[in-house]
């Protein structure tokens, strides 16, 4: 059956609270990130992702303290991202207890950061997050929480990130984010075909079938979601039982 597919709740953290929006806007509160993380760990999540979406200096301090509290409460790997611009940021978060770091805008601006992280800490620590949108002229990468289009195409950038030492690609489709109509399976399948590192699907989960399709049609290695978990729409144990019944290898 191959490696087990992973289910990953994602917690966007703003001023110490978990928030969730649609298409990257209209944020609403979803609870305490440490309590949520602990609940997901106990419910059978394989990993967690925490993103500091307001990584100003003060936000960073709050976020780093939260990472330490999360590490004390859970026993599954967790990735943190937001405001990581140099190796000292990575060091600070790993020292606080994170297992991996996710870099997005800073990697596009300074691609050598991926080389530096993987050389210093190992590629398993380095997750390259890519926010991309399907525009009239194809898939393009965006910066600043999806506000600024770059000249980079999704597939060329994902390949470069892999070559520079990223251990995983976390691909969020901005077209699908928070809309709950399913993941960007065609783009996922192309990424899976062109890369040799794991691809995490993000953006679009609204039903159990969407996770199944991300694995079967999109060939994703992991599926990440937020609001369907935060607001109790899809309990993780139910989701995993369903996926197992659909012939997908997941840890129960």
C-alpha positions as YAML, in Angstrom:
chain: A
units: angstrom
residues:
- id: 1
  name: UNK
  ca: [0.00, 0.00, 0.00]
- id: 2
  name: UNK
  ca: [3.03, 2.31, 0.23]
- id: 3
  name: UNK
  ca: [3.65, 4.90, 2.88]
- id: 4
  name: UNK
  ca: [0.67, 5.93, 5.00]
- id: 5
  name: UNK
  ca: [-1.06, 9.09, 3.85]
- id: 6
  name: UNK
  ca: [-1.05, 11.88, 6.43]
- id: 7
  name: UNK
  ca: [-3.90, 14.03, 7.74]
- id: 8
  name: UNK
  ca: [-2.68, 17.44, 8.91]
- id: 9
  name: UNK
  ca: [-4.79, 20.09, 10.64]
- id: 10
  name: UNK
  ca: [-3.48, 23.61, 10.02]
- id: 11
  name: UNK
  ca: [-3.80, 26.37, 12.60]
- id: 12
  name: UNK
  ca: [-3.39, 29.97, 11.45]
- id: 13
  name: UNK
  ca: [-2.40, 31.92, 14.55]
- id: 14
  name: UNK
  ca: [-3.01, 35.66, 14.94]
- id: 15
  name: UNK
  ca: [-2.27, 37.38, 18.25]
- id: 16
  name: UNK
  ca: [-2.25, 34.04, 20.06]
- id: 17
  name: UNK
  ca: [-5.61, 32.84, 18.66]
- id: 18
  name: UNK
  ca: [-6.45, 30.40, 15.88]
- id: 19
  name: UNK
  ca: [-8.28, 32.08, 12.99]
- id: 20
  name: UNK
  ca: [-9.72, 30.91, 9.67]
- id: 21
  name: UNK
  ca: [-10.75, 32.77, 6.54]
- id: 22
  name: UNK
  ca: [-11.92, 32.19, 2.96]
- id: 23
  name: UNK
  ca: [-9.65, 32.89, -0.02]
- id: 24
  name: UNK
  ca: [-7.16, 34.33, 2.51]
- id: 25
  name: UNK
  ca: [-9.57, 37.01, 3.84]
- id: 26
  name: UNK
  ca: [-12.55, 37.38, 6.25]
- id: 27
  name: UNK
  ca: [-10.88, 35.86, 9.31]
- id: 28
  name: UNK
  ca: [-12.91, 34.46, 12.21]
- id: 29
  name: UNK
  ca: [-11.70, 33.07, 15.53]
- id: 30
  name: UNK
  ca: [-11.47, 29.31, 16.02]
- id: 31
  name: UNK
  ca: [-9.99, 28.82, 19.49]
- id: 32
  name: UNK
  ca: [-6.80, 28.44, 21.51]
- id: 33
  name: UNK
  ca: [-4.03, 26.92, 19.34]
- id: 34
  name: UNK
  ca: [-2.47, 24.89, 22.15]
- id: 35
  name: UNK
  ca: [-5.80, 23.35, 23.18]
- id: 36
  name: UNK
  ca: [-6.73, 22.67, 19.56]
- id: 37
  name: UNK
  ca: [-3.32, 21.13, 18.87]
- id: 38
  name: UNK
  ca: [-3.65, 18.84, 21.88]
- id: 39
  name: UNK
  ca: [-7.17, 17.79, 20.83]
- id: 40
  name: UNK
  ca: [-6.00, 17.00, 17.29]
- id: 41
  name: UNK
  ca: [-3.04, 15.01, 18.58]
- id: 42
  name: UNK
  ca: [-5.38, 12.94, 20.74]
- id: 43
  name: UNK
  ca: [-7.88, 12.54, 17.86]
- id: 44
  name: UNK
  ca: [-5.30, 10.89, 15.61]
- id: 45
  name: UNK
  ca: [-3.88, 13.70, 13.47]
- id: 46
  name: UNK
  ca: [-0.55, 12.63, 11.97]
- id: 47
  name: UNK
  ca: [1.06, 16.05, 12.10]
- id: 48
  name: UNK
  ca: [0.13, 19.67, 12.75]
- id: 49
  name: UNK
  ca: [1.02, 22.95, 11.05]
- id: 50
  name: UNK
  ca: [0.99, 26.26, 12.93]
- id: 51
  name: UNK
  ca: [1.33, 29.46, 10.90]
- id: 52
  name: UNK
  ca: [2.03, 32.84, 12.46]
- id: 53
  name: UNK
  ca: [0.03, 35.01, 10.08]
- id: 54
  name: UNK
  ca: [1.02, 38.32, 11.72]
- id: 55
  name: UNK
  ca: [4.73, 37.76, 12.24]
- id: 56
  name: UNK
  ca: [5.64, 41.22, 13.49]
- id: 57
  name: UNK
  ca: [8.27, 41.33, 16.21]
- id: 58
  name: UNK
  ca: [5.68, 41.24, 19.01]
- id: 59
  name: UNK
  ca: [3.73, 38.52, 17.21]
- id: 60
  name: UNK
  ca: [6.90, 36.45, 16.96]
- id: 61
  name: UNK
  ca: [7.48, 36.58, 20.69]
- id: 62
  name: UNK
  ca: [3.91, 35.42, 21.39]
- id: 63
  name: UNK
  ca: [4.20, 32.73, 18.72]
- id: 64
  name: UNK
  ca: [7.52, 31.36, 20.01]
- id: 65
  name: UNK
  ca: [6.04, 31.04, 23.50]
- id: 66
  name: UNK
  ca: [3.06, 29.20, 21.98]
- id: 67
  name: UNK
  ca: [5.41, 26.77, 20.16]
- id: 68
  name: UNK
  ca: [7.02, 25.88, 23.50]
- id: 69
  name: UNK
  ca: [3.58, 25.26, 25.03]
- id: 70
  name: UNK
  ca: [2.47, 23.14, 22.05]
- id: 71
  name: UNK
  ca: [5.63, 21.00, 22.22]
- id: 72
  name: UNK
  ca: [4.88, 20.22, 25.87]
- id: 73
  name: UNK
  ca: [1.33, 19.06, 25.07]
- id: 74
  name: UNK
  ca: [1.53, 16.94, 21.91]
- id: 75
  name: UNK
  ca: [3.41, 13.85, 20.78]
- id: 76
  name: UNK
  ca: [3.18, 14.17, 16.99]
- id: 77
  name: UNK
  ca: [5.46, 16.16, 14.64]
- id: 78
  name: UNK
  ca: [4.56, 19.78, 14.04]
- id: 79
  name: UNK
  ca: [5.66, 22.37, 11.54]
- id: 80
  name: UNK
  ca: [5.73, 26.11, 12.15]
- id: 81
  name: UNK
  ca: [5.86, 28.97, 9.68]
- id: 82
  name: UNK
  ca: [5.46, 32.71, 9.34]
- id: 83
  name: UNK
  ca: [8.13, 35.39, 9.48]
- id: 84
  name: UNK
  ca: [11.05, 33.00, 8.93]
- id: 85
  name: UNK
  ca: [13.65, 35.09, 7.11]
- id: 86
  name: UNK
  ca: [17.00, 33.75, 8.29]
- id: 87
  name: UNK
  ca: [18.65, 30.81, 10.01]
- id: 88
  name: UNK
  ca: [18.33, 32.40, 13.46]
- id: 89
  name: UNK
  ca: [14.51, 32.30, 13.06]
- id: 90
  name: UNK
  ca: [14.69, 28.59, 12.25]
- id: 91
  name: UNK
  ca: [16.98, 27.96, 15.21]
- id: 92
  name: UNK
  ca: [14.65, 29.85, 17.57]
- id: 93
  name: UNK
  ca: [11.60, 27.79, 16.53]
- id: 94
  name: UNK
  ca: [13.38, 24.42, 16.53]
- id: 95
  name: UNK
  ca: [14.81, 25.25, 19.94]
- id: 96
  name: UNK
  ca: [11.27, 26.08, 21.14]
- id: 97
  name: UNK
  ca: [10.22, 22.54, 20.15]
- id: 98
  name: UNK
  ca: [9.09, 22.58, 16.51]
- id: 99
  name: UNK
  ca: [10.04, 19.62, 14.29]
- id: 100
  name: UNK
  ca: [9.98, 21.43, 10.94]
- id: 101
  name: UNK
  ca: [9.76, 24.95, 9.59]
- id: 102
  name: UNK
  ca: [7.70, 26.18, 6.67]
- id: 103
  name: UNK
  ca: [9.08, 28.99, 4.51]
- id: 104
  name: UNK
  ca: [7.07, 30.75, 1.83]
- id: 105
  name: UNK
  ca: [7.58, 34.40, 0.81]
- id: 106
  name: UNK
  ca: [11.13, 34.55, 2.20]
- id: 107
  name: UNK
  ca: [12.15, 31.53, 0.09]
- id: 108
  name: UNK
  ca: [10.86, 33.21, -3.08]
- id: 109
  name: UNK
  ca: [12.70, 36.42, -2.22]
- id: 110
  name: UNK
  ca: [15.89, 34.63, -1.11]
- id: 111
  name: UNK
  ca: [15.92, 31.12, -2.60]
- id: 112
  name: UNK
  ca: [19.31, 30.38, -1.01]
- id: 113
  name: UNK
  ca: [17.50, 30.28, 2.36]
- id: 114
  name: UNK
  ca: [16.28, 26.79, 1.39]
- id: 115
  name: UNK
  ca: [19.87, 25.68, 0.73]
- id: 116
  name: UNK
  ca: [20.98, 27.14, 4.06]
- id: 117
  name: UNK
  ca: [18.21, 25.50, 6.10]
- id: 118
  name: UNK
  ca: [18.68, 22.06, 4.55]
- id: 119
  name: UNK
  ca: [22.49, 22.18, 4.88]
- id: 120
  name: UNK
  ca: [22.36, 23.34, 8.49]
- id: 121
  name: UNK
  ca: [19.42, 21.35, 9.85]
- id: 122
  name: UNK
  ca: [18.67, 18.68, 7.21]
- id: 123
  name: UNK
  ca: [16.09, 18.66, 4.41]
- id: 124
  name: UNK
  ca: [13.55, 16.91, 6.68]
- id: 125
  name: UNK
  ca: [13.24, 20.19, 8.62]
- id: 126
  name: UNK
  ca: [12.65, 22.33, 5.51]
- id: 127
  name: UNK
  ca: [9.09, 22.61, 4.15]
- id: 128
  name: UNK
  ca: [8.63, 24.96, 1.20]
- id: 129
  name: UNK
  ca: [5.11, 26.38, 1.29]
- id: 130
  name: UNK
  ca: [3.74, 27.67, -2.00]
- id: 131
  name: UNK
  ca: [0.60, 29.80, -2.32]
- id: 132
  name: UNK
  ca: [-0.41, 29.66, -5.97]
- id: 133
  name: UNK
  ca: [-3.40, 30.75, -7.97]
- id: 134
  name: UNK
  ca: [-4.66, 29.55, -11.31]
- id: 135
  name: UNK
  ca: [-4.88, 32.68, -13.47]
- id: 136
  name: UNK
  ca: [-5.74, 33.00, -17.16]
- id: 137
  name: UNK
  ca: [-2.11, 32.27, -18.04]
- id: 138
  name: UNK
  ca: [-1.63, 29.28, -15.72]
- id: 139
  name: UNK
  ca: [-0.52, 28.65, -12.13]
- id: 140
  name: UNK
  ca: [1.44, 31.49, -10.52]
- id: 141
  name: UNK
  ca: [3.07, 31.86, -7.10]
- id: 142
  name: UNK
  ca: [1.95, 34.67, -4.80]
- id: 143
  name: UNK
  ca: [3.60, 36.52, -1.92]
- id: 144
  name: UNK
  ca: [2.39, 38.34, 1.20]
- id: 145
  name: UNK
  ca: [-0.48, 36.04, 2.06]
- id: 146
  name: UNK
  ca: [-1.66, 35.94, -1.52]
- id: 147
  name: UNK
  ca: [-1.67, 39.67, -2.18]
- id: 148
  name: UNK
  ca: [1.25, 39.98, -4.61]
- id: 149
  name: UNK
  ca: [1.76, 37.94, -7.78]
- id: 150
  name: UNK
  ca: [5.32, 36.93, -8.65]
- id: 151
  name: UNK
  ca: [6.89, 36.03, -11.97]
- id: 152
  name: UNK
  ca: [7.30, 32.42, -10.84]
- id: 153
  name: UNK
  ca: [5.22, 29.54, -12.11]
- id: 154
  name: UNK
  ca: [4.10, 26.91, -9.58]
- id: 155
  name: UNK
  ca: [5.84, 23.93, -11.17]
- id: 156
  name: UNK
  ca: [9.16, 25.61, -11.96]
- id: 157
  name: UNK
  ca: [9.40, 26.99, -8.41]
- id: 158
  name: UNK
  ca: [8.49, 23.66, -6.79]
- id: 159
  name: UNK
  ca: [11.26, 21.96, -8.79]
- id: 160
  name: UNK
  ca: [13.79, 24.61, -7.83]
- id: 161
  name: UNK
  ca: [12.78, 24.33, -4.16]
- id: 162
  name: UNK
  ca: [13.37, 20.58, -4.31]
- id: 163
  name: UNK
  ca: [16.78, 21.07, -5.93]
- id: 164
  name: UNK
  ca: [17.73, 23.55, -3.21]
- id: 165
  name: UNK
  ca: [17.01, 21.02, -0.47]
- id: 166
  name: UNK
  ca: [13.35, 21.38, 0.55]
- id: 167
  name: UNK
  ca: [12.13, 18.10, 2.03]
- id: 168
  name: UNK
  ca: [8.44, 18.70, 1.30]
- id: 169
  name: UNK
  ca: [6.22, 21.02, -0.72]
- id: 170
  name: UNK
  ca: [3.09, 22.42, 0.94]
- id: 171
  name: UNK
  ca: [0.95, 23.59, -1.98]
- id: 172
  name: UNK
  ca: [-2.06, 25.80, -1.23]
- id: 173
  name: UNK
  ca: [-4.40, 26.58, -4.10]
- id: 174
  name: UNK
  ca: [-5.69, 30.10, -3.50]
- id: 175
  name: UNK
  ca: [-8.63, 29.43, -5.84]
- id: 176
  name: UNK
  ca: [-9.76, 26.58, -3.58]
- id: 177
  name: UNK
  ca: [-8.83, 27.96, -0.13]
- id: 178
  name: UNK
  ca: [-11.79, 27.91, 2.28]
- id: 179
  name: UNK
  ca: [-14.28, 27.29, -0.55]
- id: 180
  name: UNK
  ca: [-14.78, 23.60, 0.41]
- id: 181
  name: UNK
  ca: [-15.25, 22.27, -3.12]
- id: 182
  name: UNK
  ca: [-12.22, 19.96, -3.17]
- id: 183
  name: UNK
  ca: [-8.47, 20.26, -3.67]
- id: 184
  name: UNK
  ca: [-6.66, 21.28, -6.89]
- id: 185
  name: UNK
  ca: [-6.17, 17.65, -7.91]
- id: 186
  name: UNK
  ca: [-4.83, 18.20, -11.43]
- id: 187
  name: UNK
  ca: [-2.10, 20.52, -10.21]
- id: 188
  name: UNK
  ca: [-1.36, 18.14, -7.32]
- id: 189
  name: UNK
  ca: [-0.99, 15.21, -9.72]
- id: 190
  name: UNK
  ca: [1.40, 17.21, -11.89]
- id: 191
  name: UNK
  ca: [3.49, 18.16, -8.85]
- id: 192
  name: UNK
  ca: [3.56, 14.54, -7.69]
- id: 193
  name: UNK
  ca: [4.70, 13.43, -11.15]
- id: 194
  name: UNK
  ca: [7.45, 16.05, -11.45]
- id: 195
  name: UNK
  ca: [8.86, 15.89, -7.90]
- id: 196
  name: UNK
  ca: [10.53, 13.17, -5.85]
- id: 197
  name: UNK
  ca: [9.72, 14.75, -2.46]
- id: 198
  name: UNK
  ca: [6.33, 14.56, -0.67]
- id: 199
  name: UNK
  ca: [3.57, 16.97, -1.65]
- id: 200
  name: UNK
  ca: [1.05, 18.23, 0.92]
- id: 201
  name: UNK
  ca: [-2.34, 19.28, -0.48]
- id: 202
  name: UNK
  ca: [-3.90, 22.42, 0.99]
- id: 203
  name: UNK
  ca: [-6.97, 24.48, 0.16]
- id: 204
  name: UNK
  ca: [-10.44, 23.16, -0.59]
- id: 205
  name: UNK
  ca: [-11.40, 20.43, 1.91]
- id: 206
  name: UNK
  ca: [-15.14, 20.39, 2.58]
- id: 207
  name: UNK
  ca: [-16.04, 16.68, 2.64]
- id: 208
  name: UNK
  ca: [-14.38, 13.33, 3.32]
- id: 209
  name: UNK
  ca: [-14.46, 12.58, -0.42]
- id: 210
  name: UNK
  ca: [-12.19, 15.57, -1.06]
- id: 211
  name: UNK
  ca: [-9.43, 13.97, 1.01]
- id: 212
  name: UNK
  ca: [-9.89, 10.69, -0.84]
- id: 213
  name: UNK
  ca: [-9.63, 12.47, -4.19]
- id: 214
  name: UNK
  ca: [-6.49, 14.37, -3.15]
- id: 215
  name: UNK
  ca: [-4.82, 11.02, -2.47]
- id: 216
  name: UNK
  ca: [-6.23, 9.02, -5.39]
- id: 217
  name: UNK
  ca: [-6.52, 11.66, -8.13]
- id: 218
  name: UNK
  ca: [-3.94, 14.16, -6.86]
- id: 219
  name: UNK
  ca: [-1.41, 11.56, -5.65]
- id: 220
  name: UNK
  ca: [-0.75, 13.79, -2.63]
- id: 221
  name: UNK
  ca: [1.28, 12.38, 0.25]
- id: 222
  name: UNK
  ca: [-0.64, 14.37, 2.86]
- id: 223
  name: UNK
  ca: [-3.78, 16.50, 3.04]
- id: 224
  name: UNK
  ca: [-4.01, 19.62, 5.14]
- id: 225
  name: UNK
  ca: [-7.23, 21.31, 6.24]
- id: 226
  name: UNK
  ca: [-8.39, 23.89, 8.74]
- id: 227
  name: UNK
  ca: [-12.02, 24.94, 9.11]
- id: 228
  name: UNK
  ca: [-13.57, 21.47, 8.62]
- id: 229
  name: UNK
  ca: [-11.54, 20.36, 11.63]
- id: 230
  name: UNK
  ca: [-11.71, 23.55, 13.73]
- id: 231
  name: UNK
  ca: [-15.50, 23.82, 13.53]
- id: 232
  name: UNK
  ca: [-16.14, 20.08, 14.03]
- id: 233
  name: UNK
  ca: [-17.49, 19.39, 10.54]
- id: 234
  name: UNK
  ca: [-15.25, 16.35, 9.95]
- id: 235
  name: UNK
  ca: [-13.93, 14.49, 13.01]
- id: 236
  name: UNK
  ca: [-10.47, 13.05, 12.28]
- id: 237
  name: UNK
  ca: [-11.29, 9.49, 13.51]
- id: 238
  name: UNK
  ca: [-14.33, 9.37, 11.18]
- id: 239
  name: UNK
  ca: [-12.26, 10.68, 8.28]
- id: 240
  name: UNK
  ca: [-9.56, 8.07, 8.78]
- id: 241
  name: UNK
  ca: [-12.07, 5.21, 9.02]
- id: 242
  name: UNK
  ca: [-13.68, 6.41, 5.78]
- id: 243
  name: UNK
  ca: [-10.31, 6.63, 3.99]
- id: 244
  name: UNK
  ca: [-9.39, 3.14, 5.18]
- id: 245
  name: UNK
  ca: [-12.69, 1.83, 3.77]
- id: 246
  name: UNK
  ca: [-11.81, 3.53, 0.46]
- id: 247
  name: UNK
  ca: [-8.57, 1.55, 0.34]
- id: 248
  name: UNK
  ca: [-6.25, 4.37, 1.37]
- id: 249
  name: UNK
  ca: [-3.44, 3.55, 3.79]
- id: 250
  name: UNK
  ca: [-3.78, 5.79, 6.85]
- id: 251
  name: UNK
  ca: [-2.66, 5.29, 10.44]
- id: 252
  name: UNK
  ca: [-5.56, 4.64, 12.79]
...
